[in-house]
PDB file of C-alpha atoms in Angstrom:
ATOM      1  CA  UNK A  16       0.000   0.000   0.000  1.00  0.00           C
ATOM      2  CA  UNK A  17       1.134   3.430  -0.666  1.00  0.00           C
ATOM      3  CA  UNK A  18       0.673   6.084   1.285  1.00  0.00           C
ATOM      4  CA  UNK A  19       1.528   9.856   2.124  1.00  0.00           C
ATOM      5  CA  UNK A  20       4.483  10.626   4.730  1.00  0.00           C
ATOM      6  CA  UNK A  21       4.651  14.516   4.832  1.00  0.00           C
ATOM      7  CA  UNK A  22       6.021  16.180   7.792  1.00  0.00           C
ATOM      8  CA  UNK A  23       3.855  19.180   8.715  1.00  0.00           C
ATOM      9  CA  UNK A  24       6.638  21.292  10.208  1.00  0.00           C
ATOM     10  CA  UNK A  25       8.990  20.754   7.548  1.00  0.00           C
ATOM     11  CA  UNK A  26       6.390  21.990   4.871  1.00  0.00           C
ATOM     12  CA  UNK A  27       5.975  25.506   6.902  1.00  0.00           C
ATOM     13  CA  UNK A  28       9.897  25.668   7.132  1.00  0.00           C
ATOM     14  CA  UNK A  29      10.350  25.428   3.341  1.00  0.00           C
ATOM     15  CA  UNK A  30       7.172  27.655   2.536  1.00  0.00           C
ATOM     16  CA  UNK A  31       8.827  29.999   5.196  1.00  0.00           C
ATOM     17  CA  UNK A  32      11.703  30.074   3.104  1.00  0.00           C
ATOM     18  CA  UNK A  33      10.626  29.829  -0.569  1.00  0.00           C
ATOM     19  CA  UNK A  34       8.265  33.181   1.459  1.00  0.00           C
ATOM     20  CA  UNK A  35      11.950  34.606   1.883  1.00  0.00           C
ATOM     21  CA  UNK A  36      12.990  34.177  -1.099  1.00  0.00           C
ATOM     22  CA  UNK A  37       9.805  35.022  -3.444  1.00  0.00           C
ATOM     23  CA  UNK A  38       9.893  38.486  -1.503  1.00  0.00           C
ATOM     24  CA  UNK A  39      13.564  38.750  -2.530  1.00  0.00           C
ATOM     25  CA  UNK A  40      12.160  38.711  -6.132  1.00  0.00           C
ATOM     26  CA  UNK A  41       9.535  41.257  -5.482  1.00  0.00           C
ATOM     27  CA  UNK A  42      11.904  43.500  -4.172  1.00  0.00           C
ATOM     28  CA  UNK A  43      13.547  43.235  -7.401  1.00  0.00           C
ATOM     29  CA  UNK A  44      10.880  43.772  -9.578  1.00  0.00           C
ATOM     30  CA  UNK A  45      10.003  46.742  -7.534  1.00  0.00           C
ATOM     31  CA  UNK A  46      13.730  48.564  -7.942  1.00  0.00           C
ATOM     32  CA  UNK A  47      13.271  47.650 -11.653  1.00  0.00           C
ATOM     33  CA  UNK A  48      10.602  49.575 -11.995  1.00  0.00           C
ATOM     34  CA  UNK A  49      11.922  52.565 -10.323  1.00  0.00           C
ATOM     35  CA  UNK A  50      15.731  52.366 -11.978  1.00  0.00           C
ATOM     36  CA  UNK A  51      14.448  51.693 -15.349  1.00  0.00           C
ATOM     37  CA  UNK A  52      13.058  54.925 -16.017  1.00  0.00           C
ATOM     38  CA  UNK A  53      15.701  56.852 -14.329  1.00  0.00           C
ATOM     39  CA  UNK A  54      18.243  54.369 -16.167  1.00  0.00           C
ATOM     40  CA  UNK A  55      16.811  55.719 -19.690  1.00  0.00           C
ATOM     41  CA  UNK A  56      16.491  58.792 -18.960  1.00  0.00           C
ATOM     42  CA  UNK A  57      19.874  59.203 -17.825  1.00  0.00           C
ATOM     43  CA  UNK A  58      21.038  57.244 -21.064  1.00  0.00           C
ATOM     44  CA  UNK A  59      20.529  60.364 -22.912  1.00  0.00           C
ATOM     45  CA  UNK A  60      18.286  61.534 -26.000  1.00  0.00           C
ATOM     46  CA  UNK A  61      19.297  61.741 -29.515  1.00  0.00           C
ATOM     47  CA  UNK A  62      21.095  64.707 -30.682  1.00  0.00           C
ATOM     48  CA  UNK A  63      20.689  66.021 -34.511  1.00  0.00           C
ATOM     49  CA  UNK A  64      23.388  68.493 -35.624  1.00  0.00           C
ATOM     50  CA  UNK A  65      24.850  68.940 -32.195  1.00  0.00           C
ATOM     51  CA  UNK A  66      21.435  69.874 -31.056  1.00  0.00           C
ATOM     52  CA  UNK A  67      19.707  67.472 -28.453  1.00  0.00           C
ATOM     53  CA  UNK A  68      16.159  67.014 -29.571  1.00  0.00           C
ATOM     54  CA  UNK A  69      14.257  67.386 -26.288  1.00  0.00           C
ATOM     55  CA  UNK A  70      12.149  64.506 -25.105  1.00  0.00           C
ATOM     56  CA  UNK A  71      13.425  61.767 -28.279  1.00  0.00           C
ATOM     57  CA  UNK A  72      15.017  58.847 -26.411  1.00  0.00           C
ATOM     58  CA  UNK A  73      17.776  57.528 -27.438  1.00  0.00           C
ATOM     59  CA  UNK A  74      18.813  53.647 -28.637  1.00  0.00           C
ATOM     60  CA  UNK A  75      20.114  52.799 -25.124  1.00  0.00           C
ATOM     61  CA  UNK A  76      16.742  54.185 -23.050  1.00  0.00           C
ATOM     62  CA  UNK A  77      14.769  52.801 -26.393  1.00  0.00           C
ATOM     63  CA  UNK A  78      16.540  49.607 -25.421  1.00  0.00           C
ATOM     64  CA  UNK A  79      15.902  49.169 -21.917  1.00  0.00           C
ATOM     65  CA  UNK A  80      12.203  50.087 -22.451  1.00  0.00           C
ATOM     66  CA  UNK A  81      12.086  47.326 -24.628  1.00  0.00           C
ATOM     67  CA  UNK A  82      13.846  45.116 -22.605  1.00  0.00           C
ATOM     68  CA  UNK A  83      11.528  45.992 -19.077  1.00  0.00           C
ATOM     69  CA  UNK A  84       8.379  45.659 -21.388  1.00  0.00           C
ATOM     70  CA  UNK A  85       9.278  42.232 -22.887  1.00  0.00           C
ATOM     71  CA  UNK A  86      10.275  41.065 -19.138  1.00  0.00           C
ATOM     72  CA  UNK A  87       7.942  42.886 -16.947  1.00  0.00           C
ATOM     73  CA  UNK A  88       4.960  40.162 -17.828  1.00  0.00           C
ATOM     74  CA  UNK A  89       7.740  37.152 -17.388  1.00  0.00           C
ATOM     75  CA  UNK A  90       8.584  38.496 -14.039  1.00  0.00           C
ATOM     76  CA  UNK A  91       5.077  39.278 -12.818  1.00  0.00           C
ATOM     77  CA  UNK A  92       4.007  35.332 -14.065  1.00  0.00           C
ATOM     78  CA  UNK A  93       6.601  33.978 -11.685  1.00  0.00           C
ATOM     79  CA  UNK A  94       5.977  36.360  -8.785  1.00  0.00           C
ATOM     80  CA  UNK A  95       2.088  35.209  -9.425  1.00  0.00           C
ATOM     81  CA  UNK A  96       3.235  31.240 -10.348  1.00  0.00           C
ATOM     82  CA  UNK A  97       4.963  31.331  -6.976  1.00  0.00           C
ATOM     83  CA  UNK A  98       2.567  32.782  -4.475  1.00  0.00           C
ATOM     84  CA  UNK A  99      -0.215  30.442  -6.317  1.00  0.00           C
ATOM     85  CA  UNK A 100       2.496  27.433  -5.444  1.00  0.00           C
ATOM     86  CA  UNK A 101       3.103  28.696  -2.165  1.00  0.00           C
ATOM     87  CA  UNK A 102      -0.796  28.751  -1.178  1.00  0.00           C
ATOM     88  CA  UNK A 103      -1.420  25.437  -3.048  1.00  0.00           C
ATOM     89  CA  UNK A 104       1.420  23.600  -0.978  1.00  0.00           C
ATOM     90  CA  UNK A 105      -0.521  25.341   2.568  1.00  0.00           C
ATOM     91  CA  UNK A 106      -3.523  24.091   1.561  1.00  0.00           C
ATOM     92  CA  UNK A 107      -2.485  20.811   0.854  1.00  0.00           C
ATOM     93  CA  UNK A 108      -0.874  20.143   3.800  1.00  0.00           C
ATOM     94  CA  UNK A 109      -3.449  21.616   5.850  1.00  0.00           C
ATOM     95  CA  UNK A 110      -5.957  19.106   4.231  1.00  0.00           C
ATOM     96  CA  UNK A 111      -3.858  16.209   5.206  1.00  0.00           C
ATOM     97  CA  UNK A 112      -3.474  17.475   8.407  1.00  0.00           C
ATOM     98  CA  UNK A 113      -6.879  17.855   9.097  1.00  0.00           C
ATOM     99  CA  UNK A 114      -7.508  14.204   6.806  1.00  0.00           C
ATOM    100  CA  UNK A 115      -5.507  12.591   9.941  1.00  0.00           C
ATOM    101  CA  UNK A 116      -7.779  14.413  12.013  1.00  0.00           C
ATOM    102  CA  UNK A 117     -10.738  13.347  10.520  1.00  0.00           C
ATOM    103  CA  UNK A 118      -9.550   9.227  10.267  1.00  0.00           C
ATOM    104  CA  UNK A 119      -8.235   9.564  14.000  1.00  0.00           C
ATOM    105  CA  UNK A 120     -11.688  11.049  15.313  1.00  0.00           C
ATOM    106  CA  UNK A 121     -13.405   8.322  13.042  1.00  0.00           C
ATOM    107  CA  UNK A 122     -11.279   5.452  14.782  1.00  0.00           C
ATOM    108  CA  UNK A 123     -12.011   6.893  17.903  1.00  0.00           C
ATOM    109  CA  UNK A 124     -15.570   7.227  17.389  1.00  0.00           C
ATOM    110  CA  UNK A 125     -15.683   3.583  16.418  1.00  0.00           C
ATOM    111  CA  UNK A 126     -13.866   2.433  19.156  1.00  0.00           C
ATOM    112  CA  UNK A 127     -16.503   3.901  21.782  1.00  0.00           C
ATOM    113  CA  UNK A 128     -19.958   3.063  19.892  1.00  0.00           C
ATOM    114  CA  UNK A 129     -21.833   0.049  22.454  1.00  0.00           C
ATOM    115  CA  UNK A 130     -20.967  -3.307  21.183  1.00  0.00           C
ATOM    116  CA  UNK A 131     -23.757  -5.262  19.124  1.00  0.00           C
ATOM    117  CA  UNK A 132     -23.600  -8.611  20.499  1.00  0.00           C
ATOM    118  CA  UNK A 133     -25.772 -11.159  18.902  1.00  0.00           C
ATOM    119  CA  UNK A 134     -26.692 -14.136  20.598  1.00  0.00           C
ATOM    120  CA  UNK A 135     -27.939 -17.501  18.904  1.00  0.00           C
ATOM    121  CA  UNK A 136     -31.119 -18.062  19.354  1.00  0.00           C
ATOM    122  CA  UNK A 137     -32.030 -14.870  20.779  1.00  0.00           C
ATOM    123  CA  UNK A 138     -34.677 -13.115  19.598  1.00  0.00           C
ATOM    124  CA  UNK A 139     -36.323 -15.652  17.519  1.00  0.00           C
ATOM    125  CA  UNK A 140     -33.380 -15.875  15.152  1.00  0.00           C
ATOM    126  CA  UNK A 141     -30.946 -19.298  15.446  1.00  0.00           C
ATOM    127  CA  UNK A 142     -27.258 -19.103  15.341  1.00  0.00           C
ATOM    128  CA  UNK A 143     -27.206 -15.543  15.495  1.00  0.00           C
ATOM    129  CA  UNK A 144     -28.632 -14.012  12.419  1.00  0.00           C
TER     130      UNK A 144
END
């Protein structure tokens, strides 16, 4: 027979730290979006003739807007992925938690109902029956 052997405590320590570490990734995504800008803005604008042309990005802060559009939807998919995982593997473990429950409180209710004893020939019925 198969059967499940997952250790309760051990599940909230590595939630606790995949927690940790998902937040560490937030954090990231969060300084992205604030350096970015600044990033390509600071990269300059294009210049014609000597002249800069006010408010015309150049290829580096064309480049990084490209590159935080294309990976702002990948990185928001994990940080979503993970807390989905993270609440999936709670809830999971809490319903084999309270599965034992339920099975242990079943045994124990057996265990305590009166006894049916059934005599032969008691009752009208021989042998039992």
């Amino acid at each position: 027979m198969t059967g499940w052997d997952i250790s309760p405590s051990g599940v909230q320590h590595v939630l606790t730290q995949t927690a940790k570490a998902a937040e560490g990734l937030s954090d990231t995504g969060k300084a992205l979006q604030k350096t970015m800008p600044s990033a390509a803005k600071s990269a300059g604008t294009i210049q014609q003739g000597g002249v800069e042309k006010s408010g015309v990005q150049g290829p580096v802060a064309a480049a990084l807007g490209e590159f935080f559009t294309a990976y702002q939807e990948k990185l928001m998919y994990v940080a979503v992925r993970t807390s989905n995982s993270l609440d999936g593997a709670a809830a999971a473990t809490n319903a084999y938690v309270k599965g034992d429950l339920d099975m242990a409180a079943q045994a124990q209710a057996n265990a305590l109902k009166e006894p049916k004893i059934d005599l032969p020939g008691v009752g009208g019925q021989q042998g039992g029956q």
